[in-house]
Amino acid sequence: MRTPARPHHEARHVAMPLGGIGTGTVALGADGGLRQWQLHHIGNHHGDLPGSLFALRLSRGEPPMDEIRVLQAPAAPRSETATPMVDDDAVPRWQRELAAEHGVVGTRFRATYPTAELEYDLGDLPLQVRLKATNPLVPLDEAASSLPVAMFTFTLTNPGTTGVHGNLAATLHNAVGYDGVSPLEGVSWAGYGGATNRVVRRGGWTSLVGENATLAPEHPGAGQMVLSCDSDRAAVLTAATSVEEVLAFLRRRSWDEDAVRLRPTTADAQTESRPVSGPSPAGRTWLGALAPQFSLRPGESTRIRVLLSWHFPQRYVDFTQFGPDRAEWGPTRFWLGNAYTNAHADALDVTADVTSRWDELVAATTDWTDLLSGSALDPTAAEHLATQAVVLRTPTCFRTADGTFYGFEGLNGRSTAGHAGDVGGSCPMNCTHVWNYAQAVARLFPGLERSMRETELHVMQVPAGHPSAGALPHRVVMPAYLRQFWDVPIGGPEEPALDGMLGCLLKTYRELRSGAVDLAWLEREWPRLVLLLDHVRQRWDPDGTGVLRGVQPSTHDIDLRGVNTFMGTYWLAALRAVEEMARRLGGPERVALADSLHELFQRGSRGYDEICFTGDYYRQVLDEGEDRTYQWEAGCLSDQLIGQWWAHELDLGHLLPVEHVRTALRSVVRHNLRRGFHDLEHSQRVYADGDDTGLLMCTWPTGGRPEVATRYCDEVWTGVEYQVAAHCRREGLVEESEAVVSAVWARHDGRRRNPFNEIECGDHYVRSMAGWSVLEARTGQRFDAPSRSLTLRLPEQEGSWWPVVLDTGWGRAVREGDTVRLEPLSGHLEVDRLEVRPS
């Protein structure tokens, strides 16, 4: 089942990104508009390529009719849609004006990412138009999921009693050479000039190829853009300077010599490529348009496919990094490149590849979306959990030319405008304590998380022989061959984040269990992992009590102090994870280490429970004389059991007494889930307001809030909400879990926030990828690749299924009586031991 399509006026904030891993994106709005163009290696939610649109000319002989519509619905005033910290409802002025004059009556939108469906309301025009827009997403297939394309399939149906004919037009602003940031006035910008559009007709497709031969090959904007349609007889306008020219082109009853003729001559067909436009003048670029014909008898339908592809290989370090200034960052322009451009020579090569495999790529993507939407997950859950792959495929994440995977915390936007501006990446790079929450990448594309572990252990970690050997700074300096943050302040927090270090150990074990790495890899990296663990033990638990004390830099961008189970459960989970890895590697020394770590874990578990558990939840206890600034003490922190969430993800068992854990979780939801924010005095950023429901980061149910309370305490973070919701479900607290996760999804239903953009310190924020753990908690899914064992909860109804993603493939776990049958849809589901637990 799927949720019903929603009218555009109920989905004003919807903007679904279309693009692959590391390729950049363009977003499709629920109104049919294309916006948030982010193809040039930089995040910019206001990125706009004026004149890029879809339009329709519809004609009929008798009774006479000749109408043009821009396929975009009118926009609402921003005053009716504005929401704090987000701007997904922003519609460029030219689109507002154009849709008001020439737009359709309305649209209806629904999506299971990465595929959106639009229905256009054309009023009394005798034509039905539907659009499917997608970009290939095939879990475990990085190549297919990294294609720099947006694929559009229009279905036109004549519901009337007389024949109709016309043209579907697609237009594109040639942005080769653009910087991705500067405001554009139509086709004008000071950096433009020399742009050309040429026509290629090949294999039943017509392509408009945007280029600029005046740019040096190393120019950041050098590359190619291609707009194509599946007709070799499409009319083409190669060099327009305004939307009005494009509409005039559509109105023509005969196609003059300024445009490629409606029906190419034999000579045209034999000459596959011929340039038409001259170079654009200084300060300008060109719009180009394709207009394939259609003719429909009563009741007939036709399909028109449009493909947008791009290829921009020259990525540089063009973002401000943390830490002190470095001389080499001044005059030097560091090249990073893009992995996605290694696979194809240019955008025309991308086009040839994708058009030859169109049905195959769409079918594989549809298998994925159908797996989710047809499963035993409810429709709302399926659609929102599908969006867990979005962040990975926005400019938040990228792969350099050598294939290494990197990620900002998010993209600068409205939520960062006050301190970091609203363009570019937020808080570079590979921030360990934020990525601690993200689970989606590890399941969908485990090789990318392996890349991050290798960067942490081979680049970021302080090497042996250094005074702080083994420490893991929580950010990487780009390019990676420069000296790292080994002995300088970092920022957010100043010293290496302890939760990030412990998270590296947990994520390494996750990668082993997921199949991203094997025991041979673990054997090679083992000395570095032990060095990291030794650093933590020597600095924060030198006496071997099992309880960490002292200054503990954390994801809250502050130093935690005293005894607290936020850091404490991370620590306990990390001890168990390293213990398990040591046992798997085997050998007397590793087994002895595992035994000693287990004893340390037991001491720590007793210590944290005795010191911090109040009978209601786990509080923070400061040692005498410690600074109370930015602490929570008697407060109820929503993240107080984050390590236990991790322990369940890794099948490590309970870290603290099970009844205490469940009591504390119930208390987190009871005290911190707030319904209505009208009377809350926000001390930080506003991520929930008005009638929203959301989980506050920390409250003080018994009083005692410090004068300077822990940072971000009055905020609502989706990543924390997801981890609490998943943890509740793992503990059998279904009602609490549903209350939290339904609040997240209600806030992001498209009315006031974008379901494809869960923000925090930036848009498309990495922490939100904790949501994948909700899917696995609902399905009871745990997988261990080395032993090929899979645990699942039995779906409730016979024949219903859960989605399953392993390292070798993905597909359905279909209920058959009291067990399940594994049915692969991609690859194979290789399992030696299957445990099915009651629903």
PDB file of C-alpha atoms in Angstrom, residues 20-281:
ATOM      1  CA  GLY A  20      23.464  10.001  -7.444  1.00  0.00           C
ATOM      2  CA  ILE A  21      26.115   9.451  -4.783  1.00  0.00           C
ATOM      3  CA  GLY A  22      28.534  12.360  -4.959  1.00  0.00           C
ATOM      4  CA  THR A  23      27.115  13.763  -8.199  1.00  0.00           C
ATOM      5  CA  GLY A  24      25.161  16.790  -7.035  1.00  0.00           C
ATOM      6  CA  THR A  25      21.417  17.124  -7.376  1.00  0.00           C
ATOM      7  CA  VAL A  26      18.455  19.055  -8.691  1.00  0.00           C
ATOM      8  CA  ALA A  27      15.210  18.960  -6.713  1.00  0.00           C
ATOM      9  CA  LEU A  28      11.683  18.387  -7.970  1.00  0.00           C
ATOM     10  CA  GLY A  29       9.013  20.308  -6.104  1.00  0.00           C
ATOM     11  CA  ALA A  30       5.487  19.054  -5.475  1.00  0.00           C
ATOM     12  CA  ASP A  31       4.378  21.877  -7.766  1.00  0.00           C
ATOM     13  CA  GLY A  32       6.394  20.436 -10.664  1.00  0.00           C
ATOM     14  CA  GLY A  33       9.164  23.029 -10.573  1.00  0.00           C
ATOM     15  CA  LEU A  34      12.865  22.253 -10.761  1.00  0.00           C
ATOM     16  CA  ARG A  35      14.948  24.051  -8.142  1.00  0.00           C
ATOM     17  CA  GLN A  36      17.816  23.710  -5.680  1.00  0.00           C
ATOM     18  CA  TRP A  37      20.268  23.139  -8.525  1.00  0.00           C
ATOM     19  CA  GLN A  38      23.416  21.841  -6.835  1.00  0.00           C
ATOM     20  CA  LEU A  39      25.510  20.313  -9.610  1.00  0.00           C
ATOM     21  CA  HIS A  40      28.700  22.322  -9.080  1.00  0.00           C
ATOM     22  CA  HIS A  41      30.247  20.647  -6.010  1.00  0.00           C
ATOM     23  CA  ILE A  42      28.612  23.005  -3.541  1.00  0.00           C
ATOM     24  CA  GLY A  43      25.460  22.976  -1.462  1.00  0.00           C
ATOM     25  CA  ASN A  44      23.077  25.828  -2.241  1.00  0.00           C
ATOM     26  CA  HIS A  45      19.371  25.439  -1.528  1.00  0.00           C
ATOM     27  CA  HIS A  46      18.734  28.642  -3.441  1.00  0.00           C
ATOM     28  CA  GLY A  47      20.619  27.345  -6.465  1.00  0.00           C
ATOM     29  CA  ASP A  48      18.595  28.282  -9.528  1.00  0.00           C
ATOM     30  CA  LEU A  49      19.065  27.830 -13.257  1.00  0.00           C
ATOM     31  CA  PRO A  50      16.463  30.265 -14.616  1.00  0.00           C
ATOM     32  CA  GLY A  51      14.519  29.051 -17.608  1.00  0.00           C
ATOM     33  CA  SER A  52      14.852  25.318 -16.861  1.00  0.00           C
ATOM     34  CA  LEU A  53      11.341  23.887 -17.008  1.00  0.00           C
ATOM     35  CA  PHE A  54       8.808  21.593 -18.630  1.00  0.00           C
ATOM     36  CA  ALA A  55       5.990  22.933 -20.785  1.00  0.00           C
ATOM     37  CA  LEU A  56       3.238  21.673 -23.048  1.00  0.00           C
ATOM     38  CA  ARG A  57       1.631  22.791 -26.283  1.00  0.00           C
ATOM     39  CA  LEU A  58      -1.717  21.139 -26.981  1.00  0.00           C
ATOM     40  CA  SER A  59      -3.628  21.573 -30.237  1.00  0.00           C
ATOM     41  CA  ARG A  60      -6.813  20.314 -31.814  1.00  0.00           C
ATOM     42  CA  GLY A  61      -8.406  20.909 -35.221  1.00  0.00           C
ATOM     43  CA  GLU A  62     -12.108  20.822 -34.412  1.00  0.00           C
ATOM     44  CA  PRO A  63     -13.281  22.397 -32.287  1.00  0.00           C
ATOM     45  CA  PRO A  64     -10.192  24.623 -32.629  1.00  0.00           C
ATOM     46  CA  MET A  65      -7.760  24.709 -29.709  1.00  0.00           C
ATOM     47  CA  ASP A  66      -4.128  25.732 -29.337  1.00  0.00           C
ATOM     48  CA  GLU A  67      -2.933  26.127 -25.758  1.00  0.00           C
ATOM     49  CA  ILE A  68       0.400  26.343 -23.942  1.00  0.00           C
ATOM     50  CA  ARG A  69       0.939  25.437 -20.304  1.00  0.00           C
ATOM     51  CA  VAL A  70       4.039  25.517 -18.181  1.00  0.00           C
ATOM     52  CA  LEU A  71       3.967  22.298 -16.162  1.00  0.00           C
ATOM     53  CA  GLN A  72       4.152  23.949 -12.776  1.00  0.00           C
ATOM     54  CA  ALA A  73       1.434  24.888 -10.303  1.00  0.00           C
ATOM     55  CA  PRO A  74       1.077  28.397  -8.845  1.00  0.00           C
ATOM     56  CA  ALA A  75       3.042  29.099  -5.668  1.00  0.00           C
ATOM     57  CA  ALA A  76       1.617  30.211  -2.353  1.00  0.00           C
ATOM     58  CA  PRO A  77       2.870  33.375  -0.630  1.00  0.00           C
ATOM     59  CA  ARG A  78       5.906  32.661   1.546  1.00  0.00           C
ATOM     60  CA  SER A  79       4.064  34.179   4.499  1.00  0.00           C
ATOM     61  CA  GLU A  80       1.700  31.203   4.397  1.00  0.00           C
ATOM     62  CA  THR A  81       4.407  28.549   4.300  1.00  0.00           C
ATOM     63  CA  ALA A  82       7.390  29.957   6.208  1.00  0.00           C
ATOM     64  CA  THR A  83       8.849  27.684   8.902  1.00  0.00           C
ATOM     65  CA  PRO A  84      11.845  28.462  11.141  1.00  0.00           C
ATOM     66  CA  MET A  85      15.228  27.226   9.966  1.00  0.00           C
ATOM     67  CA  VAL A  86      14.082  25.834   6.608  1.00  0.00           C
ATOM     68  CA  ASP A  87      13.534  27.252   3.127  1.00  0.00           C
ATOM     69  CA  ASP A  88      12.390  24.305   1.025  1.00  0.00           C
ATOM     70  CA  ASP A  89       9.223  26.251   0.242  1.00  0.00           C
ATOM     71  CA  ALA A  90      11.233  28.926  -1.574  1.00  0.00           C
ATOM     72  CA  VAL A  91      10.164  29.216  -5.234  1.00  0.00           C
ATOM     73  CA  PRO A  92      12.289  31.432  -7.513  1.00  0.00           C
ATOM     74  CA  ARG A  93      10.566  34.651  -8.533  1.00  0.00           C
ATOM     75  CA  TRP A  94      10.641  33.843 -12.235  1.00  0.00           C
ATOM     76  CA  GLN A  95       8.882  30.535 -11.548  1.00  0.00           C
ATOM     77  CA  ARG A  96       6.244  32.236  -9.412  1.00  0.00           C
ATOM     78  CA  GLU A  97       5.487  34.745 -12.136  1.00  0.00           C
ATOM     79  CA  LEU A  98       5.535  32.175 -14.921  1.00  0.00           C
ATOM     80  CA  ALA A  99       3.320  29.660 -13.111  1.00  0.00           C
ATOM     81  CA  ALA A 100       0.852  32.381 -12.180  1.00  0.00           C
ATOM     82  CA  GLU A 101       0.441  33.342 -15.836  1.00  0.00           C
ATOM     83  CA  HIS A 102       1.020  30.106 -17.735  1.00  0.00           C
ATOM     84  CA  GLY A 103       0.985  27.332 -15.136  1.00  0.00           C
ATOM     85  CA  VAL A 104      -1.343  24.399 -14.647  1.00  0.00           C
ATOM     86  CA  VAL A 105      -4.279  24.545 -12.247  1.00  0.00           C
ATOM     87  CA  GLY A 106      -2.567  22.272  -9.750  1.00  0.00           C
ATOM     88  CA  THR A 107      -0.543  19.128  -9.173  1.00  0.00           C
ATOM     89  CA  ARG A 108      -0.719  16.055  -6.961  1.00  0.00           C
ATOM     90  CA  PHE A 109       2.488  14.531  -5.615  1.00  0.00           C
ATOM     91  CA  ARG A 110       3.606  11.345  -3.963  1.00  0.00           C
ATOM     92  CA  ALA A 111       6.934   9.578  -3.740  1.00  0.00           C
ATOM     93  CA  THR A 112       8.827   6.619  -2.461  1.00  0.00           C
ATOM     94  CA  TYR A 113      12.379   7.881  -2.751  1.00  0.00           C
ATOM     95  CA  PRO A 114      14.020   8.060  -5.220  1.00  0.00           C
ATOM     96  CA  THR A 115      10.918   8.011  -7.430  1.00  0.00           C
ATOM     97  CA  ALA A 116       8.350  10.790  -7.431  1.00  0.00           C
ATOM     98  CA  GLU A 117       5.021  10.779  -9.204  1.00  0.00           C
ATOM     99  CA  LEU A 118       3.197  13.924 -10.290  1.00  0.00           C
ATOM    100  CA  GLU A 119      -0.280  14.326 -11.708  1.00  0.00           C
ATOM    101  CA  TYR A 120      -0.998  17.632 -13.449  1.00  0.00           C
ATOM    102  CA  ASP A 121      -4.411  19.278 -13.359  1.00  0.00           C
ATOM    103  CA  LEU A 122      -4.828  20.944 -16.755  1.00  0.00           C
ATOM    104  CA  GLY A 123      -8.310  22.233 -16.059  1.00  0.00           C
ATOM    105  CA  ASP A 124     -10.586  21.846 -19.076  1.00  0.00           C
ATOM    106  CA  LEU A 125      -7.797  20.862 -21.498  1.00  0.00           C
ATOM    107  CA  PRO A 126      -8.477  17.414 -22.988  1.00  0.00           C
ATOM    108  CA  LEU A 127      -5.235  15.792 -21.868  1.00  0.00           C
ATOM    109  CA  GLN A 128      -4.024  13.913 -18.803  1.00  0.00           C
ATOM    110  CA  VAL A 129      -0.341  14.273 -17.939  1.00  0.00           C
ATOM    111  CA  ARG A 130       1.591  12.245 -15.395  1.00  0.00           C
ATOM    112  CA  LEU A 131       5.276  12.344 -14.559  1.00  0.00           C
ATOM    113  CA  LYS A 132       7.601   9.836 -12.940  1.00  0.00           C
ATOM    114  CA  ALA A 133      10.965  11.272 -11.955  1.00  0.00           C
ATOM    115  CA  THR A 134      13.840   9.252 -10.568  1.00  0.00           C
ATOM    116  CA  ASN A 135      17.552   8.625 -10.317  1.00  0.00           C
ATOM    117  CA  PRO A 136      18.793   5.034 -10.141  1.00  0.00           C
ATOM    118  CA  LEU A 137      19.093   3.740  -6.584  1.00  0.00           C
ATOM    119  CA  VAL A 138      20.179   0.124  -6.254  1.00  0.00           C
ATOM    120  CA  PRO A 139      21.489  -0.772  -2.784  1.00  0.00           C
ATOM    121  CA  LEU A 140      24.959  -2.383  -2.802  1.00  0.00           C
ATOM    122  CA  ASP A 141      25.526  -1.171  -6.389  1.00  0.00           C
ATOM    123  CA  GLU A 142      27.587   1.984  -5.983  1.00  0.00           C
ATOM    124  CA  ALA A 143      28.080   2.443  -9.730  1.00  0.00           C
ATOM    125  CA  ALA A 144      24.393   2.325 -10.658  1.00  0.00           C
ATOM    126  CA  SER A 145      23.575   4.568  -7.693  1.00  0.00           C
ATOM    127  CA  SER A 146      26.203   7.174  -8.628  1.00  0.00           C
ATOM    128  CA  LEU A 147      24.930   8.179 -12.061  1.00  0.00           C
ATOM    129  CA  PRO A 148      24.750  11.963 -12.613  1.00  0.00           C
ATOM    130  CA  VAL A 149      21.264  11.993 -14.092  1.00  0.00           C
ATOM    131  CA  ALA A 150      17.647  12.897 -13.509  1.00  0.00           C
ATOM    132  CA  MET A 151      15.229  10.668 -15.418  1.00  0.00           C
ATOM    133  CA  PHE A 152      11.756  11.935 -16.310  1.00  0.00           C
ATOM    134  CA  THR A 153       9.003   9.823 -17.863  1.00  0.00           C
ATOM    135  CA  PHE A 154       5.866  11.660 -18.964  1.00  0.00           C
ATOM    136  CA  THR A 155       2.700   9.723 -19.749  1.00  0.00           C
ATOM    137  CA  LEU A 156       0.158  11.636 -21.860  1.00  0.00           C
ATOM    138  CA  THR A 157      -3.382  10.326 -22.269  1.00  0.00           C
ATOM    139  CA  ASN A 158      -6.215  11.652 -24.390  1.00  0.00           C
ATOM    140  CA  PRO A 159      -9.457  11.144 -22.405  1.00  0.00           C
ATOM    141  CA  GLY A 160     -11.612  12.978 -24.957  1.00  0.00           C
ATOM    142  CA  THR A 161     -13.594  12.041 -28.041  1.00  0.00           C
ATOM    143  CA  THR A 162     -11.464  13.845 -30.632  1.00  0.00           C
ATOM    144  CA  GLY A 163      -7.802  13.614 -31.522  1.00  0.00           C
ATOM    145  CA  VAL A 164      -5.207  16.000 -30.092  1.00  0.00           C
ATOM    146  CA  HIS A 165      -1.587  16.687 -30.908  1.00  0.00           C
ATOM    147  CA  GLY A 166       1.211  18.896 -29.660  1.00  0.00           C
ATOM    148  CA  ASN A 167       4.639  19.040 -28.134  1.00  0.00           C
ATOM    149  CA  LEU A 168       6.112  18.388 -24.716  1.00  0.00           C
ATOM    150  CA  ALA A 169       8.963  20.822 -24.150  1.00  0.00           C
ATOM    151  CA  ALA A 170      11.947  20.531 -21.844  1.00  0.00           C
ATOM    152  CA  THR A 171      14.333  23.451 -21.471  1.00  0.00           C
ATOM    153  CA  LEU A 172      17.761  23.747 -19.892  1.00  0.00           C
ATOM    154  CA  HIS A 173      19.932  26.648 -18.793  1.00  0.00           C
ATOM    155  CA  ASN A 174      23.510  25.946 -19.915  1.00  0.00           C
ATOM    156  CA  ALA A 175      25.367  26.318 -16.609  1.00  0.00           C
ATOM    157  CA  VAL A 176      28.783  25.080 -17.747  1.00  0.00           C
ATOM    158  CA  GLY A 177      31.260  27.463 -16.138  1.00  0.00           C
ATOM    159  CA  TYR A 178      28.882  28.551 -13.358  1.00  0.00           C
ATOM    160  CA  ASP A 179      30.171  28.713  -9.784  1.00  0.00           C
ATOM    161  CA  GLY A 180      26.988  27.273  -8.277  1.00  0.00           C
ATOM    162  CA  VAL A 181      26.519  30.197  -5.893  1.00  0.00           C
ATOM    163  CA  SER A 182      26.270  33.603  -7.587  1.00  0.00           C
ATOM    164  CA  PRO A 183      22.776  34.990  -8.228  1.00  0.00           C
ATOM    165  CA  LEU A 184      21.673  34.712 -11.843  1.00  0.00           C
ATOM    166  CA  GLU A 185      19.434  37.154 -13.685  1.00  0.00           C
ATOM    167  CA  GLY A 186      17.923  35.025 -16.385  1.00  0.00           C
ATOM    168  CA  VAL A 187      20.828  33.958 -18.587  1.00  0.00           C
ATOM    169  CA  SER A 188      23.058  36.767 -17.331  1.00  0.00           C
ATOM    170  CA  TRP A 189      25.997  36.519 -14.937  1.00  0.00           C
ATOM    171  CA  ALA A 190      29.391  38.199 -15.060  1.00  0.00           C
ATOM    172  CA  GLY A 191      31.187  34.858 -15.282  1.00  0.00           C
ATOM    173  CA  TYR A 192      29.270  33.612 -18.311  1.00  0.00           C
ATOM    174  CA  GLY A 193      30.359  33.847 -21.954  1.00  0.00           C
ATOM    175  CA  GLY A 194      31.369  31.388 -24.635  1.00  0.00           C
ATOM    176  CA  ALA A 195      28.598  28.862 -23.984  1.00  0.00           C
ATOM    177  CA  THR A 196      27.465  26.683 -26.893  1.00  0.00           C
ATOM    178  CA  ASN A 197      24.601  24.252 -27.428  1.00  0.00           C
ATOM    179  CA  ARG A 198      24.837  21.594 -30.107  1.00  0.00           C
ATOM    180  CA  VAL A 199      22.456  18.901 -31.241  1.00  0.00           C
ATOM    181  CA  VAL A 200      23.162  15.176 -31.352  1.00  0.00           C
ATOM    182  CA  ARG A 201      20.632  12.711 -32.781  1.00  0.00           C
ATOM    183  CA  ARG A 202      21.602   9.159 -32.054  1.00  0.00           C
ATOM    184  CA  GLY A 203      19.914   5.855 -31.299  1.00  0.00           C
ATOM    185  CA  GLY A 204      16.395   7.251 -31.427  1.00  0.00           C
ATOM    186  CA  TRP A 205      17.205  10.090 -29.048  1.00  0.00           C
ATOM    187  CA  THR A 206      17.774  13.815 -29.559  1.00  0.00           C
ATOM    188  CA  SER A 207      20.273  15.505 -27.270  1.00  0.00           C
ATOM    189  CA  LEU A 208      21.061  19.141 -26.630  1.00  0.00           C
ATOM    190  CA  VAL A 209      24.685  19.283 -25.493  1.00  0.00           C
ATOM    191  CA  GLY A 210      25.706  22.274 -23.371  1.00  0.00           C
ATOM    192  CA  GLU A 211      29.406  23.109 -23.370  1.00  0.00           C
ATOM    193  CA  ASN A 212      31.888  25.965 -23.104  1.00  0.00           C
ATOM    194  CA  ALA A 213      35.144  25.578 -25.024  1.00  0.00           C
ATOM    195  CA  THR A 214      36.548  28.853 -23.679  1.00  0.00           C
ATOM    196  CA  LEU A 215      37.040  27.413 -20.193  1.00  0.00           C
ATOM    197  CA  ALA A 216      40.376  25.977 -19.155  1.00  0.00           C
ATOM    198  CA  PRO A 217      40.093  22.242 -18.502  1.00  0.00           C
ATOM    199  CA  GLU A 218      40.905  22.767 -14.822  1.00  0.00           C
ATOM    200  CA  HIS A 219      38.206  25.420 -14.329  1.00  0.00           C
ATOM    201  CA  PRO A 220      35.909  24.418 -11.432  1.00  0.00           C
ATOM    202  CA  GLY A 221      32.876  24.800 -13.669  1.00  0.00           C
ATOM    203  CA  ALA A 222      34.323  23.036 -16.701  1.00  0.00           C
ATOM    204  CA  GLY A 223      32.268  20.128 -17.917  1.00  0.00           C
ATOM    205  CA  GLN A 224      29.183  19.298 -19.872  1.00  0.00           C
ATOM    206  CA  MET A 225      25.380  19.206 -19.483  1.00  0.00           C
ATOM    207  CA  VAL A 226      23.050  17.258 -21.744  1.00  0.00           C
ATOM    208  CA  LEU A 227      19.273  17.387 -22.122  1.00  0.00           C
ATOM    209  CA  SER A 228      17.805  14.507 -24.120  1.00  0.00           C
ATOM    210  CA  CYS A 229      14.456  13.097 -25.200  1.00  0.00           C
ATOM    211  CA  ASP A 230      13.508   9.779 -26.767  1.00  0.00           C
ATOM    212  CA  SER A 231      12.620  11.121 -30.194  1.00  0.00           C
ATOM    213  CA  ASP A 232      15.005  11.598 -33.086  1.00  0.00           C
ATOM    214  CA  ARG A 233      12.536  14.030 -34.653  1.00  0.00           C
ATOM    215  CA  ALA A 234      12.211  16.454 -31.780  1.00  0.00           C
ATOM    216  CA  ALA A 235      12.254  20.129 -32.564  1.00  0.00           C
ATOM    217  CA  VAL A 236      15.208  21.917 -30.981  1.00  0.00           C
ATOM    218  CA  LEU A 237      15.791  25.508 -29.971  1.00  0.00           C
ATOM    219  CA  THR A 238      19.495  25.878 -29.379  1.00  0.00           C
ATOM    220  CA  ALA A 239      20.006  29.486 -28.337  1.00  0.00           C
ATOM    221  CA  ALA A 240      17.291  31.336 -26.447  1.00  0.00           C
ATOM    222  CA  THR A 241      17.862  34.098 -23.922  1.00  0.00           C
ATOM    223  CA  SER A 242      14.517  34.081 -22.120  1.00  0.00           C
ATOM    224  CA  VAL A 243      11.555  31.887 -21.253  1.00  0.00           C
ATOM    225  CA  GLU A 244       9.440  34.127 -23.484  1.00  0.00           C
ATOM    226  CA  GLU A 245      11.549  33.052 -26.469  1.00  0.00           C
ATOM    227  CA  VAL A 246      11.024  29.409 -25.521  1.00  0.00           C
ATOM    228  CA  LEU A 247       7.253  29.868 -25.312  1.00  0.00           C
ATOM    229  CA  ALA A 248       7.273  31.704 -28.622  1.00  0.00           C
ATOM    230  CA  PHE A 249       9.190  28.791 -30.105  1.00  0.00           C
ATOM    231  CA  LEU A 250       6.491  26.443 -28.873  1.00  0.00           C
ATOM    232  CA  ARG A 251       3.749  28.594 -30.404  1.00  0.00           C
ATOM    233  CA  ARG A 252       5.210  28.417 -33.893  1.00  0.00           C
ATOM    234  CA  ARG A 253       3.116  26.549 -36.437  1.00  0.00           C
ATOM    235  CA  SER A 254       6.149  26.249 -38.718  1.00  0.00           C
ATOM    236  CA  TRP A 255       9.707  25.883 -37.525  1.00  0.00           C
ATOM    237  CA  ASP A 256      12.004  28.497 -39.012  1.00  0.00           C
ATOM    238  CA  GLU A 257      15.711  28.321 -39.672  1.00  0.00           C
ATOM    239  CA  ASP A 258      16.637  29.535 -36.173  1.00  0.00           C
ATOM    240  CA  ALA A 259      15.656  26.122 -34.874  1.00  0.00           C
ATOM    241  CA  VAL A 260      16.482  22.617 -35.967  1.00  0.00           C
ATOM    242  CA  ARG A 261      13.614  21.530 -38.172  1.00  0.00           C
ATOM    243  CA  LEU A 262      10.735  19.545 -36.776  1.00  0.00           C
ATOM    244  CA  ARG A 263      11.474  16.651 -39.131  1.00  0.00           C
ATOM    245  CA  PRO A 264      15.204  16.328 -39.744  1.00  0.00           C
ATOM    246  CA  THR A 265      16.261  15.752 -43.304  1.00  0.00           C
ATOM    247  CA  THR A 266      18.106  12.640 -44.397  1.00  0.00           C
ATOM    248  CA  ALA A 267      21.328  14.641 -44.290  1.00  0.00           C
ATOM    249  CA  ASP A 268      20.618  15.662 -40.696  1.00  0.00           C
ATOM    250  CA  ALA A 269      20.050  12.065 -39.685  1.00  0.00           C
ATOM    251  CA  GLN A 270      23.290  10.959 -41.306  1.00  0.00           C
ATOM    252  CA  THR A 271      25.227  13.698 -39.535  1.00  0.00           C
ATOM    253  CA  GLU A 272      24.763  12.634 -35.936  1.00  0.00           C
ATOM    254  CA  SER A 273      26.109  15.839 -34.425  1.00  0.00           C
ATOM    255  CA  ARG A 274      26.071  19.341 -35.818  1.00  0.00           C
ATOM    256  CA  PRO A 275      26.690  22.572 -33.918  1.00  0.00           C
ATOM    257  CA  VAL A 276      23.921  25.162 -34.182  1.00  0.00           C
ATOM    258  CA  SER A 277      24.422  27.932 -31.668  1.00  0.00           C
ATOM    259  CA  GLY A 278      27.423  30.199 -31.687  1.00  0.00           C
ATOM    260  CA  PRO A 279      29.249  31.055 -28.453  1.00  0.00           C
ATOM    261  CA  SER A 280      27.207  33.177 -26.092  1.00  0.00           C
ATOM    262  CA  PRO A 281      28.372  36.784 -25.604  1.00  0.00           C
TER     263      PRO A 281
END
